[in-house]
Short mmCIF file of C-alpha atoms in Angstrom, two decimals:
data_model
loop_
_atom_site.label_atom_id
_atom_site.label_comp_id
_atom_site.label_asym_id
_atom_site.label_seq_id
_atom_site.Cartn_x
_atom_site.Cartn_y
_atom_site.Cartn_z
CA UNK A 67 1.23 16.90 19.78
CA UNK A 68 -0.93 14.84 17.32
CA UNK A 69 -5.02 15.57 17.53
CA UNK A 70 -6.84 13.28 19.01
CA UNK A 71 -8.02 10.84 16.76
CA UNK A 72 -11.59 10.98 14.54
CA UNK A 73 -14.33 8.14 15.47
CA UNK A 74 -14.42 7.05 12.07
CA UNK A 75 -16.35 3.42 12.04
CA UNK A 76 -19.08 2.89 10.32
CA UNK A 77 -21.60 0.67 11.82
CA UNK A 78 -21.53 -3.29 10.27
CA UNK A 79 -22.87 -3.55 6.84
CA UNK A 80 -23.07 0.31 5.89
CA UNK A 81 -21.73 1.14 2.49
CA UNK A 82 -19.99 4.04 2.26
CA UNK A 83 -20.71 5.90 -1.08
CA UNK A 84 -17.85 6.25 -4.40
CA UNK A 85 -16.41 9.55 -3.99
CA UNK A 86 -16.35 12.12 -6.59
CA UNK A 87 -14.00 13.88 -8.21
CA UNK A 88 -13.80 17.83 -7.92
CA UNK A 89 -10.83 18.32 -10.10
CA UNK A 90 -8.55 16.54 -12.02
CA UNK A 91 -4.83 17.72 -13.09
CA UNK A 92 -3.08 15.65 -15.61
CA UNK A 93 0.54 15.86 -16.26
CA UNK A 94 3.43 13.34 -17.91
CA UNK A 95 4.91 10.92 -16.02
CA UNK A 96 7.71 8.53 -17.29
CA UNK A 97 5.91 7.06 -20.55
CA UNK A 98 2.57 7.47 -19.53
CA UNK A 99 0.17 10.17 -17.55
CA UNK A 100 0.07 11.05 -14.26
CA UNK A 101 -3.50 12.34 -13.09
CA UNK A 102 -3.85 14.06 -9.80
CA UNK A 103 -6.94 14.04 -8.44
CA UNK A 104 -9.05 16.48 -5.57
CA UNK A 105 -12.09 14.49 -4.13
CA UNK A 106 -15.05 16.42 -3.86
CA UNK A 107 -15.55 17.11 -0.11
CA UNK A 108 -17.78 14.70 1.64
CA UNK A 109 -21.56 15.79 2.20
CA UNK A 110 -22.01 15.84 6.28
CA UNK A 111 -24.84 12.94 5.59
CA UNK A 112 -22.04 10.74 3.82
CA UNK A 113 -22.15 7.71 5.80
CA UNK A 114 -17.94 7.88 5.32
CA UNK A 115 -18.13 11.54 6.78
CA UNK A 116 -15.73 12.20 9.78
CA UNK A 117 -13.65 15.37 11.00
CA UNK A 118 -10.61 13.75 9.17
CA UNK A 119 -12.24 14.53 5.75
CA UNK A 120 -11.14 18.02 7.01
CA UNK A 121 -7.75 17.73 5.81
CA UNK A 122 -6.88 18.51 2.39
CA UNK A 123 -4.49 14.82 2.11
CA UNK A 124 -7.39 12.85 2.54
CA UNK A 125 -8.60 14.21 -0.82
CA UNK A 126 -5.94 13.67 -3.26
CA UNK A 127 -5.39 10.20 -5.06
CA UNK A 128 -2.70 9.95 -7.83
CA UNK A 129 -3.78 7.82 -10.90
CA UNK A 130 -0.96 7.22 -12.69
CA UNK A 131 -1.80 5.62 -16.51
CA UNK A 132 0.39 3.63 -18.85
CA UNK A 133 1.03 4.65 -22.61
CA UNK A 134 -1.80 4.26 -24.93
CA UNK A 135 -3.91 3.79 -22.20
CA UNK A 136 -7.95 5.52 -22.91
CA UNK A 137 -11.06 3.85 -20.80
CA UNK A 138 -12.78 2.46 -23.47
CA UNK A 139 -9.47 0.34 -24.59
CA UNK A 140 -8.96 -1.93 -21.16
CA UNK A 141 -8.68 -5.47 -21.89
CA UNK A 142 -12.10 -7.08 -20.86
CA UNK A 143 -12.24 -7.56 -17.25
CA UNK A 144 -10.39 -3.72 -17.07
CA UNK A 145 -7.07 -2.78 -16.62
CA UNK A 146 -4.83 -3.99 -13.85
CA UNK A 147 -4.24 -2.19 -10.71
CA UNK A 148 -1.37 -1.12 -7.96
CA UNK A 149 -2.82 0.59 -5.26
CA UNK A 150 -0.41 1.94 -2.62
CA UNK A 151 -0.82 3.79 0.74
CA UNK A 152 1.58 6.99 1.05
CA UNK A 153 0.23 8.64 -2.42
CA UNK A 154 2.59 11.88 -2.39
CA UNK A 155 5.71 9.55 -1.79
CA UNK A 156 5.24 7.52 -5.07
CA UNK A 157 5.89 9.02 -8.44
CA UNK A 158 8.02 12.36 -8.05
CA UNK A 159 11.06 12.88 -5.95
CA UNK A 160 10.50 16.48 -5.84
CA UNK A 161 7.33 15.90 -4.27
CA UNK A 162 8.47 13.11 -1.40
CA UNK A 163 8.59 14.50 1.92
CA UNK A 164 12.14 13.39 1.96
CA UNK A 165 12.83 14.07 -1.41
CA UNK A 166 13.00 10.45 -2.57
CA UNK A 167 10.01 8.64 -3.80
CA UNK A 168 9.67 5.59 -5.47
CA UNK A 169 9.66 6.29 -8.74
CA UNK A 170 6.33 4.24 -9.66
CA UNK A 171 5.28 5.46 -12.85
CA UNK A 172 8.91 5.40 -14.27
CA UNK A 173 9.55 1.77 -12.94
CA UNK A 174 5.73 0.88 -14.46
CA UNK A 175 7.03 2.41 -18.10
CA UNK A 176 9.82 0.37 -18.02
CA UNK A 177 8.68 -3.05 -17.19
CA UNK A 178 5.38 -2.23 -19.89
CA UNK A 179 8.31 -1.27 -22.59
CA UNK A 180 9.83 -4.45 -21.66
CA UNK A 181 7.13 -6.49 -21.91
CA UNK A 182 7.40 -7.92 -18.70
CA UNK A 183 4.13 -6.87 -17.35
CA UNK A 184 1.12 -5.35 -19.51
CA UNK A 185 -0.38 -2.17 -19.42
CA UNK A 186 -1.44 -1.21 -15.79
CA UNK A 187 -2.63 1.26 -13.18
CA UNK A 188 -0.55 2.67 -10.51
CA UNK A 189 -2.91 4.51 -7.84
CA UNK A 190 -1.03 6.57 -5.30
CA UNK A 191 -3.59 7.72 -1.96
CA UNK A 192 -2.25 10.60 -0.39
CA UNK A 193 -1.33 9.97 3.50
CA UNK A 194 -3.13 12.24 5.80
CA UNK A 195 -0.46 14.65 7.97
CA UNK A 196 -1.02 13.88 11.05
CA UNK A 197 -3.19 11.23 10.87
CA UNK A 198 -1.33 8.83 9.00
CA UNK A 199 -0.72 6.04 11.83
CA UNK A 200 -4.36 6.75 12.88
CA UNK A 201 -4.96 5.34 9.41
CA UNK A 202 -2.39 2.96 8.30
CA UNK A 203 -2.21 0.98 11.84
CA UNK A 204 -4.74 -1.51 13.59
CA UNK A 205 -3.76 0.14 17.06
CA UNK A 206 -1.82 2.69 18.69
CA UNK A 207 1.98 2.28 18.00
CA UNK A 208 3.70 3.09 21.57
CA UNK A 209 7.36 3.50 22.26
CA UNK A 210 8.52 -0.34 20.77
CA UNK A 211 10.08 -3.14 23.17
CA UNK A 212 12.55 -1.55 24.99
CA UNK A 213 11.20 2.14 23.98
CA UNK A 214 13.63 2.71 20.94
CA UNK A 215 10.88 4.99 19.27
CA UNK A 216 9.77 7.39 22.10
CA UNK A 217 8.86 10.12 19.34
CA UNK A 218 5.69 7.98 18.53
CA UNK A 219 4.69 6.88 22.12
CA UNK A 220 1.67 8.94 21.76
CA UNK A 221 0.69 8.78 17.88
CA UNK A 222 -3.10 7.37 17.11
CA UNK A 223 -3.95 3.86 15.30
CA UNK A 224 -7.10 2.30 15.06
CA UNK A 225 -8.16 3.69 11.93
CA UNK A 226 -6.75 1.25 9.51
CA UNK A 227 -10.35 -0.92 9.43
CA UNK A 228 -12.10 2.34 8.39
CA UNK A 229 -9.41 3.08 5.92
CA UNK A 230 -9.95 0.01 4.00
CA UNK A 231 -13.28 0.21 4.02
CA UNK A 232 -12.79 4.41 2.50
CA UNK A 233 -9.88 2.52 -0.19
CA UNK A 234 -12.40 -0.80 -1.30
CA UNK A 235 -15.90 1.24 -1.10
CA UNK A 236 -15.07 4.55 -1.98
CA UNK A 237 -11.76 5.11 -4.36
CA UNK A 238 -11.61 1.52 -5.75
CA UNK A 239 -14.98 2.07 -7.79
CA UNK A 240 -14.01 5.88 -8.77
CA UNK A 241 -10.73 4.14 -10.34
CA UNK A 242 -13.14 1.86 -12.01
CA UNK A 243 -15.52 3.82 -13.86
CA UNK A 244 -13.49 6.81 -14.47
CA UNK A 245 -9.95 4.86 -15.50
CA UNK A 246 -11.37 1.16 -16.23
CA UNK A 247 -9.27 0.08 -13.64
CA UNK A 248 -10.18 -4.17 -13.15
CA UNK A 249 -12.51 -5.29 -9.96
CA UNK A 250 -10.98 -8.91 -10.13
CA UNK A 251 -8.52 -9.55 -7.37
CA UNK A 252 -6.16 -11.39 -9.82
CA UNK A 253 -4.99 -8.09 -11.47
CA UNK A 254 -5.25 -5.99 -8.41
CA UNK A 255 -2.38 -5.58 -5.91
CA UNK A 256 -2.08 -3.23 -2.78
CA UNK A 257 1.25 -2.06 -0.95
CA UNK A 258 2.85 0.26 0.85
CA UNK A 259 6.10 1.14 3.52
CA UNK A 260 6.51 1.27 6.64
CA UNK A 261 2.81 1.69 8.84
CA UNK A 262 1.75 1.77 5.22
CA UNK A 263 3.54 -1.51 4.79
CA UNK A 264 1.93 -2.67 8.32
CA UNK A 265 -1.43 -1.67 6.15
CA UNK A 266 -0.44 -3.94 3.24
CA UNK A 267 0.03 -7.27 5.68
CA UNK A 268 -3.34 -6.36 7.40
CA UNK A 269 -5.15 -6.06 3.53
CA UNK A 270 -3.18 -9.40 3.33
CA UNK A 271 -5.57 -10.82 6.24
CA UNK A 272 -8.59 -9.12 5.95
CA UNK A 273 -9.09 -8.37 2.01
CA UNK A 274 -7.66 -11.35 -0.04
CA UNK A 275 -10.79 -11.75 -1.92
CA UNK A 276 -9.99 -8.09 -3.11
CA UNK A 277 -6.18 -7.89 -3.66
CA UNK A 278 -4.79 -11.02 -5.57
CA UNK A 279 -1.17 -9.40 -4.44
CA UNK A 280 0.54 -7.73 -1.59
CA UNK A 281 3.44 -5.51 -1.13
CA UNK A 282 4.80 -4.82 2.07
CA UNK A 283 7.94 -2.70 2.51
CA UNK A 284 9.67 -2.76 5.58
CA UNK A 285 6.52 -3.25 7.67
CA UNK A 286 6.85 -1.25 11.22
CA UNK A 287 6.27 -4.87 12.82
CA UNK A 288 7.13 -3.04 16.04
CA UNK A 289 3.95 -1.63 16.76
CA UNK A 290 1.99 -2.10 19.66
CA UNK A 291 5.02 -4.50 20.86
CA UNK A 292 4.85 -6.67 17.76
CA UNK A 293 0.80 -7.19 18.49
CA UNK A 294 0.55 -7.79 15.04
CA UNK A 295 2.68 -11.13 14.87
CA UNK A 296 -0.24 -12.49 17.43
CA UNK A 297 -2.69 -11.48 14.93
CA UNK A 298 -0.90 -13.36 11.74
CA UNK A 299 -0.08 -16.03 13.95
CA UNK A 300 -3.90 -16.39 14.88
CA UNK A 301 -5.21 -15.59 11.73
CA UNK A 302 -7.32 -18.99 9.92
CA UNK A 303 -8.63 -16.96 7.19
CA UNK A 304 -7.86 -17.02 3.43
CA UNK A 305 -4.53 -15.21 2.02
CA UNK A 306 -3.64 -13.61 -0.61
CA UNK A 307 -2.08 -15.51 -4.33
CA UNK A 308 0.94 -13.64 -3.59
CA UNK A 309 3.11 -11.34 -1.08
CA UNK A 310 6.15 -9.66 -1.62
CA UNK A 311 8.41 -8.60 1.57
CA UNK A 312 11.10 -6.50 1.74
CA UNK A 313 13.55 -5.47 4.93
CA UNK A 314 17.23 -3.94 5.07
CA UNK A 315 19.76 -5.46 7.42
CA UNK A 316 19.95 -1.57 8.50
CA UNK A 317 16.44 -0.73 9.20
CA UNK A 318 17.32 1.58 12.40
CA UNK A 319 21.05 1.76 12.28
CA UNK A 320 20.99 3.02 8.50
CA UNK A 321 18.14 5.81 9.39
CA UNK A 322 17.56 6.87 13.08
CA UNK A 323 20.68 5.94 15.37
CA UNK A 324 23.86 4.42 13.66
CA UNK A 325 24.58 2.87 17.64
CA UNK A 326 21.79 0.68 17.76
CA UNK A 327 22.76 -1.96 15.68
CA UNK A 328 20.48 -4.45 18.22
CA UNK A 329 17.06 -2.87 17.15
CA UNK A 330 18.33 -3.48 13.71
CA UNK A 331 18.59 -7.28 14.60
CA UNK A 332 15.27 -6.79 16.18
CA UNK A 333 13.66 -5.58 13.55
CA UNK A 334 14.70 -7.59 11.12
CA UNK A 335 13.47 -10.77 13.17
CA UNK A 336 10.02 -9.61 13.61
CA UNK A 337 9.96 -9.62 9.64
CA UNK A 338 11.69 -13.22 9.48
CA UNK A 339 9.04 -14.03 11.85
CA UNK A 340 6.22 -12.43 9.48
CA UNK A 341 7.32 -15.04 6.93
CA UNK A 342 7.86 -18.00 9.66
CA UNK A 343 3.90 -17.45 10.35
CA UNK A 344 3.42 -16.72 6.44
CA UNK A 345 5.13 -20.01 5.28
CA UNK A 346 3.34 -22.36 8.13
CA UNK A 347 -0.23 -20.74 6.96
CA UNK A 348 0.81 -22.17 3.48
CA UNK A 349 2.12 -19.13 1.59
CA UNK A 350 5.13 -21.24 0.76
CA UNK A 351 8.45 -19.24 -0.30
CA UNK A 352 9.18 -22.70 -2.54
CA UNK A 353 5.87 -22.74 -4.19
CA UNK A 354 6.13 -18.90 -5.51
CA UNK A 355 3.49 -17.63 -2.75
CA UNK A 356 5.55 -15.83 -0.59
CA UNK A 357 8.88 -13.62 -1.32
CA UNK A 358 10.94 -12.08 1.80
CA UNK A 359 13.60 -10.13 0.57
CA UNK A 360 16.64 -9.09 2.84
CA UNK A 361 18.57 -6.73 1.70
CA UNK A 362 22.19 -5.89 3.02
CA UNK A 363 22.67 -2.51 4.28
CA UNK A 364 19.16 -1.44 3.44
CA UNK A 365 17.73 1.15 5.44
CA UNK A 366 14.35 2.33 6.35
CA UNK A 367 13.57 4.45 3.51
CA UNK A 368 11.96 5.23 0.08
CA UNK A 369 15.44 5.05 -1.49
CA UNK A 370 15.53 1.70 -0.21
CA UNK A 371 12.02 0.61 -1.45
CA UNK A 372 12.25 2.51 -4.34
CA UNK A 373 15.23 0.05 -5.22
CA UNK A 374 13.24 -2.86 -4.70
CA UNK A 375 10.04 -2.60 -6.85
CA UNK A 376 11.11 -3.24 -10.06
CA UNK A 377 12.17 -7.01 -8.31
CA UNK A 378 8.92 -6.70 -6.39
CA UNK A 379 6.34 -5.63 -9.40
CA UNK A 380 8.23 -8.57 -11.85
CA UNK A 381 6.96 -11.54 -9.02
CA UNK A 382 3.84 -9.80 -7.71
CA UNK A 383 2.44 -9.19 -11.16
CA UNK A 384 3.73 -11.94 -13.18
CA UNK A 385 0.06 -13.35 -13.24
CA UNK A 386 -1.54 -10.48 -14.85
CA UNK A 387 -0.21 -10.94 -18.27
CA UNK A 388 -2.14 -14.59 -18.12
CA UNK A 389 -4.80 -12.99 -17.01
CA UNK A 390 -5.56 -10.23 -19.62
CA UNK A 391 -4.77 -13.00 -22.13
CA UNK A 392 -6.94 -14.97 -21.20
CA UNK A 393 -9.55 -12.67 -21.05
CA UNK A 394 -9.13 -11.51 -24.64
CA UNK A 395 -9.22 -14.99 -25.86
CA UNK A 396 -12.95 -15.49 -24.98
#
């Protein structure tokens, strides 16, 4: 079964320290270059240090950078960023645990050939095995209402706070000074699928000052019997400028059990419910604040989300070609 969980919170107001880099691999990717990186391991007096630094995942970010891109040529202010959660599902299909990924860098080359969107970042953090709903999910996930997902009744959560606090405090700066990558939450966004999408909405709540932008794909809204809705609903805090939410009609049917078409209709209510709370907080759909895309058929998938981002990245990141020319203006 899955290890018991690592205490990994850090006591109020301790900063944890920019990790550095080991090695660095750098290989082509769609237009631009993909650069895989192995964190140095943690010293033992690291205030960030924790048994889970013991597995190889936790050390490998994916910095993926667009044609013509150097460090000393970022527009003032630095280059735009994507972070997302789920690193080795990303970029290369060969490399996807289910041999589908999302195809990031090649959907990034595209929209920068376009000219839709300007020369940006793509930052892929590796998942951690078996600790991957310790660290993508607020609390433990359980079974679901009704027990539809008995395979994770005993998984860990918990970690997510600590996570963000390792992804703002630790690999955010390293993308800084070694890529240029920008501080300023207008050109930053942060997403992910699935707990990793459940990871994006909680960023959402507790990190709009850093991430201008949000992507959540398919969010497991189902953990924890849908504790999370309770949290959005009670949440009186900022928000992000923009959040981008995608669901299939088939988000069980079309990936676990074809027969239970009434956890699909579940599923895809807590998500309509996600965007109830969303649009009553003021992240109006009308005003260009909020985007909930259903998609017929869809399952719960890369595939799925893979198909989604180029629509996702063209709303989420619209901003940031205002932003870097505005900055080069002054």
């Amino acid at each position: 079964g899955p290890m018991s969980p690592p205490i990994i919170e850090l006591p109020p107001g301790v900063q944890r320290v920019p990790r550095r880099v080991q090695e660095c691999e750098s290989v082509g990717h769609g237009e631009g270059v993909m650069h895989v990186l192995t964190l140095a391991r943690r010293d033992p007096k690291d205030p960030g240090y924790s048994r889970a630094g013991r597995w190889a995942d936790e050390r490998l970010i994916r910095v993926w950078t667009p044609p013509g891109w150097t460090l000393e040529g970022a527009p003032p202010g630095g280059w735009p960023v994507l972070y997302l959660n789920d690193g080795q599902n990303k970029f290369e299909d060969w490399l996807a645990h289910q041999g589908v990924s999302w195809r990031a860098g090649y959907t990034a080359s595209d929209l920068i050939a376009r000219g839709e969107l300007p020369p940006f970042l793509v930052v892929g953090i590796d998942s951690a095995g078996p600790l991957r709903s310790f660290n993508y999910l607020p609390f433990a996930p359980g079974a679901g209402a009704g027990g539809f997902r008995r395979d994770a009744e005993r998984w860990p959560g918990g970690g997510l706070p600590a996570y963000m606090a390792r992804v703002t405090q630790e690999i955010m700066p390293l993308v800084s000074e070694r890529f240029g990558g920008s501080r300023d939450p207008a050109r930053l966004a942060f997403g992910g699928g699935s707990f990793g999408g459940v990871a994006a909405l909680y960023a959402a709540l507790h990190y709009p000052h850093v991430f201008g932008s949000v992507l959540a794909e398919s969010p497991s809204l189902w953990v924890a019997e849908a504790r999370f809705l309770a949290d959005l609903a009670a949440h009186s805090g900022a928000l992000p400028e923009r959040l981008f939410m995608g669901v299939g009609t088939r988000e069980y049917s079309g990936t676990r059990d074809h027969e239970r078409a009434d956890v699909d209709g579940l599923l895809l209510h807590y998500a309509r419910e996600a965007a109830r709370i969303l649009d009553e907080k003021g992240m109006r759909p009308g005003q260009g604040r909020l985007v909930c895309q259903v998609e017929e058929g869809a399952g719960h998938h890369e595939g799925a989300w893979a198909y989604r981002l180029t629509g996702a990245l063209r709303y989420l990141c619209a901003p940031w070609w205002q932003e870097v020319a505005a900055a080069q203006q002054h």
